Coordinates of C-alpha atoms and ligand atoms in Angstrom, one line a residue:
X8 CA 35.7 -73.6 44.9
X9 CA 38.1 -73.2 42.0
X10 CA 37.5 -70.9 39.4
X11 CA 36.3 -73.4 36.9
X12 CA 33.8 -75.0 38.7
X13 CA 32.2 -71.8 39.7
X14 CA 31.5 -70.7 35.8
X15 CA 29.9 -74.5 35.2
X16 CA 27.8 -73.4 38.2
X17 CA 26.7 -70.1 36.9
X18 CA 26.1 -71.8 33.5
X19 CA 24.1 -74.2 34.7
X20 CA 21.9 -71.6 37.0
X21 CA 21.7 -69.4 34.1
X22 CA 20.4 -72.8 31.5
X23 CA 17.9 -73.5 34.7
X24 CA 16.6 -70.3 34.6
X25 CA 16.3 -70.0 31.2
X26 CA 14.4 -73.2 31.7
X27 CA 11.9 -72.2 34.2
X28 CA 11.5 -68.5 32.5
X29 CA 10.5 -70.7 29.4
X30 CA 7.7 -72.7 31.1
X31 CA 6.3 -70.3 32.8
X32 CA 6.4 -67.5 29.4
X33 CA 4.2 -70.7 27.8
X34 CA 1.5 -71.1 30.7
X35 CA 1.4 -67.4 30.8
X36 CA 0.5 -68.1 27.0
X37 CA -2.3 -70.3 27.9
X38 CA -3.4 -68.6 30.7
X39 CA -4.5 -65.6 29.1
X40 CA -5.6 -66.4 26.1
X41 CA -8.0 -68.7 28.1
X42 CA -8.6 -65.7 30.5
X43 CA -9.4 -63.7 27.0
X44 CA -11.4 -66.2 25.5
X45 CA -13.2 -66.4 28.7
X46 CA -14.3 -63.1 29.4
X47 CA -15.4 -60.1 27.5
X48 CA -14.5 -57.5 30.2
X49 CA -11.0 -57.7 32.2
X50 CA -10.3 -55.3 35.0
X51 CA -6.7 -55.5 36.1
X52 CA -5.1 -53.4 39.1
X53 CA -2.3 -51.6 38.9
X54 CA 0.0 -53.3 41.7
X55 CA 2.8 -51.9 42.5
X56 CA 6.2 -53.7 43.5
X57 CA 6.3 -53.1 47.0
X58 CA 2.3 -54.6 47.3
X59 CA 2.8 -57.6 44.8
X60 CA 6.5 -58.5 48.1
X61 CA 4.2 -58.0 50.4
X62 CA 1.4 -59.7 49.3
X63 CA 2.7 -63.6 50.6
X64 CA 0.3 -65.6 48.5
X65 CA 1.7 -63.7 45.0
X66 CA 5.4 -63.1 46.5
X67 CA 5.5 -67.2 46.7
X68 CA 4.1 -67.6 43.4
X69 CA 4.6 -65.2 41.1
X70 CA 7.7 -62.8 40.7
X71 CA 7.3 -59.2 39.7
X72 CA 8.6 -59.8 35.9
X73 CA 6.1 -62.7 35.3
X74 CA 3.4 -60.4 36.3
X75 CA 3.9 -57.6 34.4
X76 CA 4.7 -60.3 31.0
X77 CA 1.3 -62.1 31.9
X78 CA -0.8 -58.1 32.1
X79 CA 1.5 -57.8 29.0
X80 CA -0.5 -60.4 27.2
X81 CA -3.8 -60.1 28.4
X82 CA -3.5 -56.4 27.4
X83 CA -2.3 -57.3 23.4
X84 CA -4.6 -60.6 23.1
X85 CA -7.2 -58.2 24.4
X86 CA -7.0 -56.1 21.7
X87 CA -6.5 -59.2 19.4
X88 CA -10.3 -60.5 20.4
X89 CA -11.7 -57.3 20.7
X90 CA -12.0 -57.6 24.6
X91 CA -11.9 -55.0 26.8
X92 CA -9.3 -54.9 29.5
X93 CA -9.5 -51.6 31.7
X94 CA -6.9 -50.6 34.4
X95 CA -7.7 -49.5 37.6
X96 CA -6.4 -46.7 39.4
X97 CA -3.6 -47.3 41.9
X98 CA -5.5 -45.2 44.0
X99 CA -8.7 -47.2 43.8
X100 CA -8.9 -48.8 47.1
X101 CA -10.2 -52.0 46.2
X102 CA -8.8 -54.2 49.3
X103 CA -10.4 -51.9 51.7
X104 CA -14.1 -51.8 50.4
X105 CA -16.6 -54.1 51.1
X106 CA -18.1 -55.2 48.1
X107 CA -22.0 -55.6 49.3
X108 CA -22.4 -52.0 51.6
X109 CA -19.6 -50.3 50.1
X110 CA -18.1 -50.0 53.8
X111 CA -14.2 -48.3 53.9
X112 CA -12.5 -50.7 56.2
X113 CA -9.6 -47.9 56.9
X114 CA -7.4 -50.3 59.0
X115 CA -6.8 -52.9 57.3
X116 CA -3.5 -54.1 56.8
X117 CA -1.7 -56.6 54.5
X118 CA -1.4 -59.5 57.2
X119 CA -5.5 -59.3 57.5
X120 CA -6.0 -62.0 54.8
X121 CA -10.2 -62.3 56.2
X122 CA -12.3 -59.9 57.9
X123 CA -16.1 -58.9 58.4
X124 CA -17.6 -55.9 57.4
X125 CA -18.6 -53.9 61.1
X126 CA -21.4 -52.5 58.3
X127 CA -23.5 -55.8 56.8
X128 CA -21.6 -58.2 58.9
X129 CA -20.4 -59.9 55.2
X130 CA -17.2 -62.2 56.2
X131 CA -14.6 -61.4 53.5
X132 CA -11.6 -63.1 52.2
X133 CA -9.2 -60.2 51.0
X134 CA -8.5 -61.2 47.7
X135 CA -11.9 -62.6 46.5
X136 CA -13.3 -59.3 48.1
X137 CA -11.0 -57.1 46.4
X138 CA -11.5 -59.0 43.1
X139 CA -15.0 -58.2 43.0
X140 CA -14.6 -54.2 43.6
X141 CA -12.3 -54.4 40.6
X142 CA -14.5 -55.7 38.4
X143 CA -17.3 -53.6 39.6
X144 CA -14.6 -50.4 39.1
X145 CA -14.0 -51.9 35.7
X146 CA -17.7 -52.4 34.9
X147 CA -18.3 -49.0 36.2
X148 CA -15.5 -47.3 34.0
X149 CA -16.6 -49.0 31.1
X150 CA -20.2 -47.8 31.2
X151 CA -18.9 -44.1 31.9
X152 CA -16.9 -44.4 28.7
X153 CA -19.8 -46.2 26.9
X154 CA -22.4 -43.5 27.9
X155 CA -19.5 -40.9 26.8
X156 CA -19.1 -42.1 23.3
X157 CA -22.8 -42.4 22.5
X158 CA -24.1 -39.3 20.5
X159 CA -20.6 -38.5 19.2
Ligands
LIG214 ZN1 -20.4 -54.3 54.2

């Protein structure tokens, strides 16, 4: 490949890109300013790189930048609505709990995308499940902050 045609190549990569990066910065608009407009408490986990590769459903369809643009925006709009949007700790183990009993499922690895609590016998999808203790970390957090600021 002569010298020429490899620079019309990168260009045209590089306009493609800029392309795709442009769509997806506008969904990311939409999406969470309907995910704000939607909800008045947001809890978001703190994934790290290495969970968000192996993670196959969000390595196929969602690179790393993208996410952190899209908690980006729900974070600002947040404050725009006057929503809350709390964080939960890395350490929060919200893939391993079961959300009914509270059950620590200490083996579980990434490829176990389902599994049933040995506890309650609840079947779980991984994600849904994991959804739920964030939420229920965020409504907890909340409340402790809530009950802090009262009497101040
Ligand atoms: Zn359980």
């Amino acid at each position: 490949m002569g010298g020429n045609n490899w620079k019309k190549t990168v260009r045209r990569l590089q306009k493609l890109y800029n392309k795709i990066f442009n769509i997806r910065n506008d969904e990311y608009q939409k999406l969470s300013t309907e995910i704000i407009k939607s909800f008045d408490l947001i809890g978001l986990e703190n994934l790290g790189v290495k969970s968000m590769i192996k993670n196959p459903r969000l390595s196929h369809s969602i690179s790393q930048i993208s996410w952190s643009r899209l908690i980006d925006m729900i974070k600002y709009k947040a404050s725009w609505y006057d929503k809350k949007c709390i964080q939960i700790s890395k350490a929060f183990p919200s893939s391993k709990l079961c959300n009914k009993c509270g059950y620590k499922k200490e083996d579980l690895t990434l490829a176990i995308r389902e599994w049933t609590c040995p506890e309650c016998k609840t079947k779980h999808d991984r994600d849904i499940n994991a959804s739920i203790n964030i939420l229920n970390e965020a409504i907890r957090i909340n409340n402790e902050c809530t009950t802090g600021q009262v009497g101040i």
